[in-house]
XYZ file of C-alpha atoms in Angstrom:
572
model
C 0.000 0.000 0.000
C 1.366 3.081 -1.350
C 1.183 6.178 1.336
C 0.315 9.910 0.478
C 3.109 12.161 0.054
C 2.750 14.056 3.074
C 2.376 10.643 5.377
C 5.525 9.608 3.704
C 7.300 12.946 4.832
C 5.964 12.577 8.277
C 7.398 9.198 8.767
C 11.145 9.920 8.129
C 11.465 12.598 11.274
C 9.207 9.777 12.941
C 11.842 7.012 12.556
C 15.149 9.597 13.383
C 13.250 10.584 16.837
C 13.047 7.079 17.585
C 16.555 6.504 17.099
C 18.009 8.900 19.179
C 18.338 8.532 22.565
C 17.494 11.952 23.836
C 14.229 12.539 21.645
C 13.082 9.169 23.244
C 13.907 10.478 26.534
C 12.044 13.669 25.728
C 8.833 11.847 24.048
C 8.669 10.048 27.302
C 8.895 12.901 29.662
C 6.377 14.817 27.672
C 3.902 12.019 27.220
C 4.183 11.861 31.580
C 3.596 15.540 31.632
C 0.608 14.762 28.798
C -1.205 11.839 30.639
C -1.073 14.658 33.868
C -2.798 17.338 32.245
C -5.171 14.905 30.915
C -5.132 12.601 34.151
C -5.631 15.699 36.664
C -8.618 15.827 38.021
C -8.336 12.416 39.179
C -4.384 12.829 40.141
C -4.977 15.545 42.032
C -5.822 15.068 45.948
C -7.744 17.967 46.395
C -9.316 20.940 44.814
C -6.891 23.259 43.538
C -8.914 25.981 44.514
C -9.812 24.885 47.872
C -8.697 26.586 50.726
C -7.510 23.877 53.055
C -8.364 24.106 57.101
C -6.925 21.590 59.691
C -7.742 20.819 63.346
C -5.456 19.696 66.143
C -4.670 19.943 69.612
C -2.263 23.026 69.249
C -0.100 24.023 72.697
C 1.957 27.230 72.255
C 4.441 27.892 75.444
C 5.818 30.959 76.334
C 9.577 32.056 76.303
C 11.804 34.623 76.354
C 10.887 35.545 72.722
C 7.548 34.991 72.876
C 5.219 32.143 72.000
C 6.770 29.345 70.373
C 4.531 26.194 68.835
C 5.257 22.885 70.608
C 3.945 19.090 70.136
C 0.599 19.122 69.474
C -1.917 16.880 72.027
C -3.290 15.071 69.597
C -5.800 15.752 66.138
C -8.720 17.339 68.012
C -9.445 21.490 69.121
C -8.854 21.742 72.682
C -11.485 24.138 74.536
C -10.650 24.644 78.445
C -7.985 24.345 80.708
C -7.746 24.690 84.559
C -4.863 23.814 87.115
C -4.628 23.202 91.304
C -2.753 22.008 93.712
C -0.256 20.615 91.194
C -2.841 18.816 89.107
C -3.573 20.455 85.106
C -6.418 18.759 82.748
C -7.351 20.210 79.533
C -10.324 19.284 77.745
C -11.632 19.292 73.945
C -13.643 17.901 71.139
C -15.208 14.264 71.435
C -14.454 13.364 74.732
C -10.957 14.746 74.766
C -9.336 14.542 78.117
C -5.760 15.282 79.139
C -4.000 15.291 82.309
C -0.664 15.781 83.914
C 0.967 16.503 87.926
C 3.111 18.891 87.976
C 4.959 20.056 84.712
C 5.322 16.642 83.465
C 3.743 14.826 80.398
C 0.662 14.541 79.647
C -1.475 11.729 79.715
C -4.764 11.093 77.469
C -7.711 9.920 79.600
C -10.673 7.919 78.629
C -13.843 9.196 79.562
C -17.613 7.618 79.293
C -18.706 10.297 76.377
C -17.532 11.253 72.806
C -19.398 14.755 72.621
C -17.795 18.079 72.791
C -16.224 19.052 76.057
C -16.587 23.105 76.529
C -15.211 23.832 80.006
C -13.878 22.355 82.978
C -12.829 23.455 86.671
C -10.776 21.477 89.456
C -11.926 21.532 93.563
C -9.597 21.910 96.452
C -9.767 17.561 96.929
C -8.859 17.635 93.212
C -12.141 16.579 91.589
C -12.449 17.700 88.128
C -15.926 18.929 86.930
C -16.524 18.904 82.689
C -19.341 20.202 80.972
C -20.272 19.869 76.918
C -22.454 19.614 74.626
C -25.914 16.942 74.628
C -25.937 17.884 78.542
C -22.593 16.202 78.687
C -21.594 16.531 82.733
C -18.791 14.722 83.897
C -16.988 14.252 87.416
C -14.026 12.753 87.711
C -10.416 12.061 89.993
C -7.675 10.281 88.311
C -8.749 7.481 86.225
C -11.938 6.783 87.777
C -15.009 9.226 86.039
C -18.877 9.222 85.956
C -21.146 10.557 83.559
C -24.165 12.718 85.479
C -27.590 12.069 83.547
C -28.348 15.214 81.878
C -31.236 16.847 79.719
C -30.433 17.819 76.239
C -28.458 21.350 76.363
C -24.629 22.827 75.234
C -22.965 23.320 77.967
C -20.412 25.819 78.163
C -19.690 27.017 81.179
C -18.490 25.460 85.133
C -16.929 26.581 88.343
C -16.790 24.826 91.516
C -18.658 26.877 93.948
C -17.004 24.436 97.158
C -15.900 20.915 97.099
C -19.421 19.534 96.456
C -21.000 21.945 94.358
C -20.472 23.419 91.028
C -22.273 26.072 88.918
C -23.179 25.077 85.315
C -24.244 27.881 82.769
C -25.053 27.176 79.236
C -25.893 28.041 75.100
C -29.853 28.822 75.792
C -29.277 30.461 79.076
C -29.467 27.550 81.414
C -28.031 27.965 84.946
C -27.471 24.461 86.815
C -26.639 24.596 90.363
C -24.745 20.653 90.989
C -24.206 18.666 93.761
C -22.051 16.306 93.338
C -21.989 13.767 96.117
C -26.177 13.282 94.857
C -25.100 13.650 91.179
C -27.885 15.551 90.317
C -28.913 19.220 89.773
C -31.086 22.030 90.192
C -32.464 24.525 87.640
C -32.061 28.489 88.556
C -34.065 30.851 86.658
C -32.049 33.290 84.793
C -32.871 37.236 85.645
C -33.140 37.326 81.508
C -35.167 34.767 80.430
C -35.184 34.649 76.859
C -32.645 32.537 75.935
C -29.331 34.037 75.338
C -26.470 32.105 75.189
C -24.344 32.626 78.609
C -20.998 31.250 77.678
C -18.708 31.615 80.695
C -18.847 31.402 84.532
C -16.319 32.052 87.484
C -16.545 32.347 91.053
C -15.521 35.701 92.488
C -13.319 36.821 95.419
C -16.479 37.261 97.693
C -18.197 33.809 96.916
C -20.723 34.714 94.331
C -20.455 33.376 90.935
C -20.175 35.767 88.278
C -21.623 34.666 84.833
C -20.983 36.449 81.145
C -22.552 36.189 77.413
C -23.509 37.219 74.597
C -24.674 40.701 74.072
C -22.651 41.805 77.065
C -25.101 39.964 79.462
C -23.513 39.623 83.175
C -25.458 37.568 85.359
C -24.385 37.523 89.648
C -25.501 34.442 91.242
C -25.686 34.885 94.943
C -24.794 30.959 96.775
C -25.981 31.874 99.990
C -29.599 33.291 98.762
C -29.619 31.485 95.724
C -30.637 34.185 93.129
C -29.294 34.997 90.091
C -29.219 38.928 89.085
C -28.177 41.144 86.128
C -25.031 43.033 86.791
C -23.424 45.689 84.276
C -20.066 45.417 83.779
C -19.381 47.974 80.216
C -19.816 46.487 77.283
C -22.487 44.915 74.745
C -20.413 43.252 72.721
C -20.766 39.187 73.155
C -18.236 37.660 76.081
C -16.690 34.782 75.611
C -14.993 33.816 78.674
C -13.622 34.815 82.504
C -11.446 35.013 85.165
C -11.370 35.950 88.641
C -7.915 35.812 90.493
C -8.156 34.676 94.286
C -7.784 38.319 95.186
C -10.568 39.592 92.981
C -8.872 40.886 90.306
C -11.035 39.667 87.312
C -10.357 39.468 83.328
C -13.537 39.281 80.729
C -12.775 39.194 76.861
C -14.927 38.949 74.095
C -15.714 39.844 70.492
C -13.628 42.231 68.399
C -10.859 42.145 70.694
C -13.111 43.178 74.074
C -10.974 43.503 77.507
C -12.338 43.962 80.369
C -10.766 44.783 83.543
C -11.207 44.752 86.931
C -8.787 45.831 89.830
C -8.672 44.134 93.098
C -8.147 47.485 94.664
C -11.433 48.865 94.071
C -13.617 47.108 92.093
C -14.629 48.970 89.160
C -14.687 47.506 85.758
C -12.514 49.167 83.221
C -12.927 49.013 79.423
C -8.888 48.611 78.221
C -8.243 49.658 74.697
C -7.047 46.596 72.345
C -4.403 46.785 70.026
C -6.234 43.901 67.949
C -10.178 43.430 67.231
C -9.880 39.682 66.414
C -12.041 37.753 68.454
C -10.749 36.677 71.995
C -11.317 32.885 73.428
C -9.773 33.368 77.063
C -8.360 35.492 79.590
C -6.383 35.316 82.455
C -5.376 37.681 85.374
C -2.682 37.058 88.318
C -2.614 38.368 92.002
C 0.150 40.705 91.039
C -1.572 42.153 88.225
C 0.065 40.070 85.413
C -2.768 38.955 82.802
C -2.660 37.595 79.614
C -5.623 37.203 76.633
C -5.577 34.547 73.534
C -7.990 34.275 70.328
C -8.331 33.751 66.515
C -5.311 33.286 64.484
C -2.715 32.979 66.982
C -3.671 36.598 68.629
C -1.949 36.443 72.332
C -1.683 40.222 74.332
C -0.233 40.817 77.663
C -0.968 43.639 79.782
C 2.193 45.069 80.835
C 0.796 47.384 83.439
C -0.279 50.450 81.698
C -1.810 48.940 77.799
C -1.661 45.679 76.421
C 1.042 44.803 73.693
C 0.418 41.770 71.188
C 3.161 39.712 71.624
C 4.566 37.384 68.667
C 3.617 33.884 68.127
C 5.005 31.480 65.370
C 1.416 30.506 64.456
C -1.923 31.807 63.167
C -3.874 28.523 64.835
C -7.349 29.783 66.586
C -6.895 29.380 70.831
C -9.766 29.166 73.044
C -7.740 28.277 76.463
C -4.974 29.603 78.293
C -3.119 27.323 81.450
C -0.904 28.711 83.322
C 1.140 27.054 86.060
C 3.939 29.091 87.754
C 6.140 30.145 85.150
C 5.163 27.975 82.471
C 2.352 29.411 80.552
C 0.369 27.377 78.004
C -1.809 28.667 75.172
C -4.273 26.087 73.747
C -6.463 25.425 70.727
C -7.506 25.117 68.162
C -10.622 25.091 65.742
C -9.933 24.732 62.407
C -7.306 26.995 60.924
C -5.798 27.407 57.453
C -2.746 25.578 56.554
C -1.109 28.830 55.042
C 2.249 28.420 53.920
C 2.514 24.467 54.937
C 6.019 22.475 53.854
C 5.331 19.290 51.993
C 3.977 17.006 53.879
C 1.912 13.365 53.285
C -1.190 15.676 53.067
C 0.288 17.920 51.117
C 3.110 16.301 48.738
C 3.715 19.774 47.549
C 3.396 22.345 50.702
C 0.134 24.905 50.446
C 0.315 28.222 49.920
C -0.564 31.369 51.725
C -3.978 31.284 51.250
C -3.808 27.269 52.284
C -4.507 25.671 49.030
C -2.737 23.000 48.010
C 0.414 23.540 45.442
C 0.558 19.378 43.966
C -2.816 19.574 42.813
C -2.197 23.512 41.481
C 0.966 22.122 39.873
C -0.683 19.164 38.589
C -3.664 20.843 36.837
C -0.933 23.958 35.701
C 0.325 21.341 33.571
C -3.518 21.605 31.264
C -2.786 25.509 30.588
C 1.273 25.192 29.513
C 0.420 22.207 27.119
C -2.807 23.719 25.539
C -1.235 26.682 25.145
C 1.967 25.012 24.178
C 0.134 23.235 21.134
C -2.085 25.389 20.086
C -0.433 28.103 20.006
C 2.505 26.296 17.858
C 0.215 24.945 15.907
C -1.260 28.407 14.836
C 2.308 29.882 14.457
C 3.445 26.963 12.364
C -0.039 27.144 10.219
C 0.509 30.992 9.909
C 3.994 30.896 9.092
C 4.041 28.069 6.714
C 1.082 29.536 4.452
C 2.905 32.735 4.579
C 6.371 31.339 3.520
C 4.895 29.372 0.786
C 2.702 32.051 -0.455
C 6.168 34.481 -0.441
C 8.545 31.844 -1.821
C 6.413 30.808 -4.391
C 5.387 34.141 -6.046
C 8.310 36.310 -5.260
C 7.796 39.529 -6.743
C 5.153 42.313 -5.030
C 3.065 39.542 -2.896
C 7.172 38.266 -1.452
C 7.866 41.900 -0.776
C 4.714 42.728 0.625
C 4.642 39.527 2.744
C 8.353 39.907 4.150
C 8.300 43.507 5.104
C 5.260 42.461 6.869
C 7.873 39.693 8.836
C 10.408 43.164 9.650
C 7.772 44.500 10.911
C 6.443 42.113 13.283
C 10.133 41.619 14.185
C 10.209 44.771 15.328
C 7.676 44.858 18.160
C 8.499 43.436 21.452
C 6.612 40.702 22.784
C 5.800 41.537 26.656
C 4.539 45.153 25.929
C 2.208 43.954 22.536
C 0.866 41.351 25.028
C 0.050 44.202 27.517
C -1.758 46.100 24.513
C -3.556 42.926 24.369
C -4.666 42.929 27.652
C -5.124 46.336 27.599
C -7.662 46.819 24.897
C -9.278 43.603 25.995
C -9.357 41.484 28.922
C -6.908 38.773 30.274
C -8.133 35.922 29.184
C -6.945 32.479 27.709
C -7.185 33.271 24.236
C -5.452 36.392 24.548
C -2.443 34.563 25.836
C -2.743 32.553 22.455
C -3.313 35.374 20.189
C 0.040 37.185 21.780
C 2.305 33.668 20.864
C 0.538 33.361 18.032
C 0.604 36.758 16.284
C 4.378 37.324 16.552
C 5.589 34.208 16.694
C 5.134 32.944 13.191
C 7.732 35.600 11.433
C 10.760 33.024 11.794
C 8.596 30.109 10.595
C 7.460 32.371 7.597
C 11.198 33.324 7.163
C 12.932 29.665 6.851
C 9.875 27.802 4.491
C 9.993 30.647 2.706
C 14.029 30.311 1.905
C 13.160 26.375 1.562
C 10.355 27.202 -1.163
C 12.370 29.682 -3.002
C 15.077 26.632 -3.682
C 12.589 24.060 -3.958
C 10.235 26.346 -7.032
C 13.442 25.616 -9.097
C 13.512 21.988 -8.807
C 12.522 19.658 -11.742
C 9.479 17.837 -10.149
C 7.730 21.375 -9.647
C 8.619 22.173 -13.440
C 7.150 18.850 -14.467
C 4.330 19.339 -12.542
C 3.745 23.029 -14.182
C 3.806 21.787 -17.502
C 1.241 19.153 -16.904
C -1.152 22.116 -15.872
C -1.787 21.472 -12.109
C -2.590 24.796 -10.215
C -0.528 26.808 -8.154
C -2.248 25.952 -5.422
C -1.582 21.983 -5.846
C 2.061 22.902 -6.909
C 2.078 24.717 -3.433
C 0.688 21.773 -1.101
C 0.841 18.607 -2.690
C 4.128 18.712 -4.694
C 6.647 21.628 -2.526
C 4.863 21.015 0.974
C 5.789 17.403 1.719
C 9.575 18.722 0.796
C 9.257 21.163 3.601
C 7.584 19.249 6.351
C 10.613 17.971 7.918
C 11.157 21.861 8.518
C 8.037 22.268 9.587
C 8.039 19.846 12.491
C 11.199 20.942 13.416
C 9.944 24.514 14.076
C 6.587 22.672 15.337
C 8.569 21.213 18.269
C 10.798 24.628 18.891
C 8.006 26.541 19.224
C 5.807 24.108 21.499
C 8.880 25.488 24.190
C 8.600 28.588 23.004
C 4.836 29.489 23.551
C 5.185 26.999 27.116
C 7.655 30.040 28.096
C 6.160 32.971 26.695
C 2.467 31.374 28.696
C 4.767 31.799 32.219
C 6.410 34.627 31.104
C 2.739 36.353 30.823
C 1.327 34.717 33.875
C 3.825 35.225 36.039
C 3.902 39.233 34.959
C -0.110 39.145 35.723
C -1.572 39.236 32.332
C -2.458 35.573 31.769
C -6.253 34.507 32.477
C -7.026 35.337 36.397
C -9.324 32.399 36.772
C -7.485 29.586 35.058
C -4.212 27.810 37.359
C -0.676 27.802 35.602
C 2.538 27.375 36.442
C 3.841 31.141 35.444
C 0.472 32.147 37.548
C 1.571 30.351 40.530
C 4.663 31.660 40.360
C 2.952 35.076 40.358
C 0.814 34.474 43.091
C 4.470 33.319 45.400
C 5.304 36.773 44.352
C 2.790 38.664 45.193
C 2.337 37.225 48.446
C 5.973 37.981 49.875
C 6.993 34.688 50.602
C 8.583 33.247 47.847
C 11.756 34.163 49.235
C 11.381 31.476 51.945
C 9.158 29.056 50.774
C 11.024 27.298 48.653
C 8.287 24.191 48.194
C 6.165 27.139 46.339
C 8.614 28.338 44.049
C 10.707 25.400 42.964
C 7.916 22.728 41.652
C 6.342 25.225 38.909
C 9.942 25.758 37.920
C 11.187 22.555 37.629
C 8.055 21.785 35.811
C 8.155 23.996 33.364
C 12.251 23.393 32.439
C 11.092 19.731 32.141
C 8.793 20.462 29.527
C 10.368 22.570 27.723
C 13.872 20.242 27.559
C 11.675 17.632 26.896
C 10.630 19.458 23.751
C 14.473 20.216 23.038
C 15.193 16.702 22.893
C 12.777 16.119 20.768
C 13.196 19.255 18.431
C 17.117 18.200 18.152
C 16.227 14.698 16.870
C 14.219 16.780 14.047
C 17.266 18.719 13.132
C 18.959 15.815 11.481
C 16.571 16.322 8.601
C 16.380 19.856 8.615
C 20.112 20.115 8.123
C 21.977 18.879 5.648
C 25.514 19.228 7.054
C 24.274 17.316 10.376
C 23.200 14.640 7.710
C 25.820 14.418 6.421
C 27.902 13.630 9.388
C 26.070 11.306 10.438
């Protein structure tokens, strides 16, 4: 069976690619990088696009620097932490229960309940108390703990009013007075009564109880009398959580960075400015007037006697719990926070960047936007070029010199600024990105099948073919194309690099297509964001990526110049 000129043409650079080494090395690489872009939704472990949280049991400690990030207590947020007499226990999501004597390690505990844990307080004989959500009540000493039948309700508040009592408070405005050797409980009627959410409770220096919630609701709760009344303590905003030193100095925080403070000395409650107005989780205030407040994104102040100063942290992960014991101060969490700016991990193969998204599966569907634009823009240069070298080399005269000072032209405008014209008069887009390769591109194609087709009009077979009347036309494509081909793959596979570069080049300057992912686009985006100085997992796979592809394409172009060149033929 007989082939068609131009299939015979196509098979010679065929059979040279597959004899050199490097062009098989290349067509292998690039058929990876091909089966990716085609493969990645289903290579890719999560959605490029998706911001990606994380939850765990963060503990930041304090130093001389500031706060420093240590182990973490395991995969779950950690809500409430209290400490006496030598004994700590923190407390968290589904049944999460930690405890440790002393400054020593801690030690997970197994408790009768897998719902939320909200708070928890300690008694003089060293009886914990834990409250949660589903009316989760728990008492407990060491190993040994009992679950206290409880009506539905989130619990969120406790403190031990003496060693066999305890104060409950919680999301619909309960207020549970429980005794403890019965195990059961009492309901006290809230001065409110309509169901706001009280989320905090302490008991004060004179033996009342003083509760605080949302909308700046303070609620006094009197132990001797047994009545619970509204108190105003300066502020509307919704508390979140408090604490009373032994002498009566107390510390409320809130919403939009809410401090309030009160001094032992005489009482008043003082609204302190904050140098923040991210939500604060918890609060704590010393004897000797030391206190201390912790939030959202890693937000820790300290009041250093006359304002509070945020200190540093080396994380952004939410706290809702602060423990301190002596000199060793503990700042818990955390709900879920962003994994900004994330090293490769097994989650994360590739790192995240600073917005927490991960960089494989950005990496892996970049790969779509280098090779389409790759290939189709080559493939428009090469079809532009090659009818424009023909047409020149073939007629010569006015259409040749009309044609090639057309080429000096287009030589003569710069790529990155006519791209910005693009962008300019348009929008960014996808196919703008083409257009720009495209449209200036094609003037060294048109340049070298144009000096083929002025050599090849001369040759016999095109005089033969003259005189037995075919038309220019299948002079031009069936009888000097095939002749060129070779060339024409050649500059096929050049240009495939070319237009992969000239895609980053764009994208990475901001003027590729804002809603597609690329490699040059991710690149931007390190850029923008600051920290592509340091995080090297963001920087180097787009890079590496893209010198892949386009070596790949070398290897594969060199094989072609065998036939292009006669003086590497003939070496050969």
């Amino acid at each position: 069976m007989t082939l068609p000129p131009i299939l015979r043409a196509a098979m010679g650079p065929l059979r040279l690619m597959m004899q050199d080494r490097l062009a098989v090395i290349g067509m292998c690489v690039l058929s990876v990088i091909i089966a990716m872009a085609l493969f990645a939704p289903v290579l890719s472990p999560h959605d490029p696009r998706h911001i990606n949280e994380i939850e765990d049991g963060s503990v930041l400690a304090r130093n001389a620097a500031g706060w420093e990030l240590r182990e973490s207590l395991g995969p779950l947020a950690l809500n409430d932490a209290t400490h006496q007499d030598g004994q700590s226990i923190i407390v968290g999501r589904s049944g999460t229960v930690w405890t440790r004597a002393g400054t020593g390690d801690w030690t997970r505990v197994d408790v009768a309940t897998e719902a939320d844990l909200n708070a928890v307080d300690l008694n003089a004989d060293g009886r914990a108390v834990v409250v949660g959500a589903r009316g989760t009540i728990l008492l407990g000493m060491g190993a040994e703990w009992q679950l206290v039948p409880a009506p539905e309700a989130n619990l969120r508040g406790v403190t031990w009013l003496d060693t066999d009592s305890a104060l409950i408070v919680g999301a619909n405005e309960e207020i549970w007075l429980l005794d403890a050797s019965a195990g059961t409980f009492a309901e006290i009627d809230s001065p409110v009564g309509r169901g706001f959410p009280l989320n905090a409770v302490a008991l004060d220096a004179d033996g009342t109880a003083l509760i605080v919630g949302e909308r700046g609701l303070a609620i006094r709760y009197d132990v001797e009398t047994g009545a619970a009344e509204l108190e105003h303590i300066g502020s509307s905003r919704d508390l979140n959580h408090i604490h009373i030193a032994p002498d009566g100095a107390a510390l409320v925080v809130g919403e939009r960075g809410t401090l309030l403070r009160r001094d032992s000395a005489d009482g008043a409650w003082v609204t302190d400015p904050a140098p923040d107005t991210r939500a604060l989780r918890a609060g704590w205030i010393g004897d000797d007037g030391r206190a201390v407040a912790a939030g959202r994104n890693g937000i820790i102040m300290e009041w250093d006697g006359a304002a509070w100063q945020i200190v540093p942290t080396e994380s952004e992960r939410h706290l809702r719990a602060l423990l301190m014991v002596g000199d060793d101060w503990l700042a818990l969490g955390s709900d879920r926070f962003v994994t900004r700016l994330s090293p490769p991990s097994r989650e994360h193969w590739f790192g995240t960047d600073h917005l927490g998204r991960d960089l494989f599966s950005q990496n892996v569907h970049g790969s779509q936007i280098a090779l389409l634009v790759g290939f189709l823009g080559a493939t428009l240069v090469v079809l532009i070029g090659t009818n424009v070298g023909l047409i020149a080399g073939y007629y010569r005269g006015r259409t040749e010199t009309i044609l090639m000072r057309t080429v000096d032209v287009m030589y003569g405008i710069p790529f990155e600024p006519f791209a910005l014209i693009l962008v300019l008069l348009f929008q960014p887009s996808l196919t703008i990105v083409i257009l720009a390769v495209s449209l200036l591109t094609w003037r060294t194609v048109a340049r070298l099948i144009r000096s083929q087709v002025l050599s090849l009009r001369e040759r016999p077979f095109v005089k033969a073919a003259r005189v037995a009347g075919a038309s220019d036309l299948r002079i031009m494509y069936l009888h000097i194309f095939p002749n060129v081909l070779p060339l024409v793959f050649l500059e096929l596979a050049i240009i495939v690099g070319v237009s992969i570069i000239a895609e980053a080049t764009l994208s990475f300057l901001g003027l590729g297509p804002p809603q597609s992912i690329s490699w040059g686009g991710i690149l931007h985006d390190a850029r923008l964001s600051g920290a592509w100085r340091t995080a090297w997992w963001w920087n180097l796979p787009p890079g590496i990526l893209i010198m892949t592809t386009v070596l790949s394409v070398f290897f594969i172009s060199r094989s072609l110049e065998v036939v292009a060149n006669p003086r590497l033929r003939a070496r050969q």
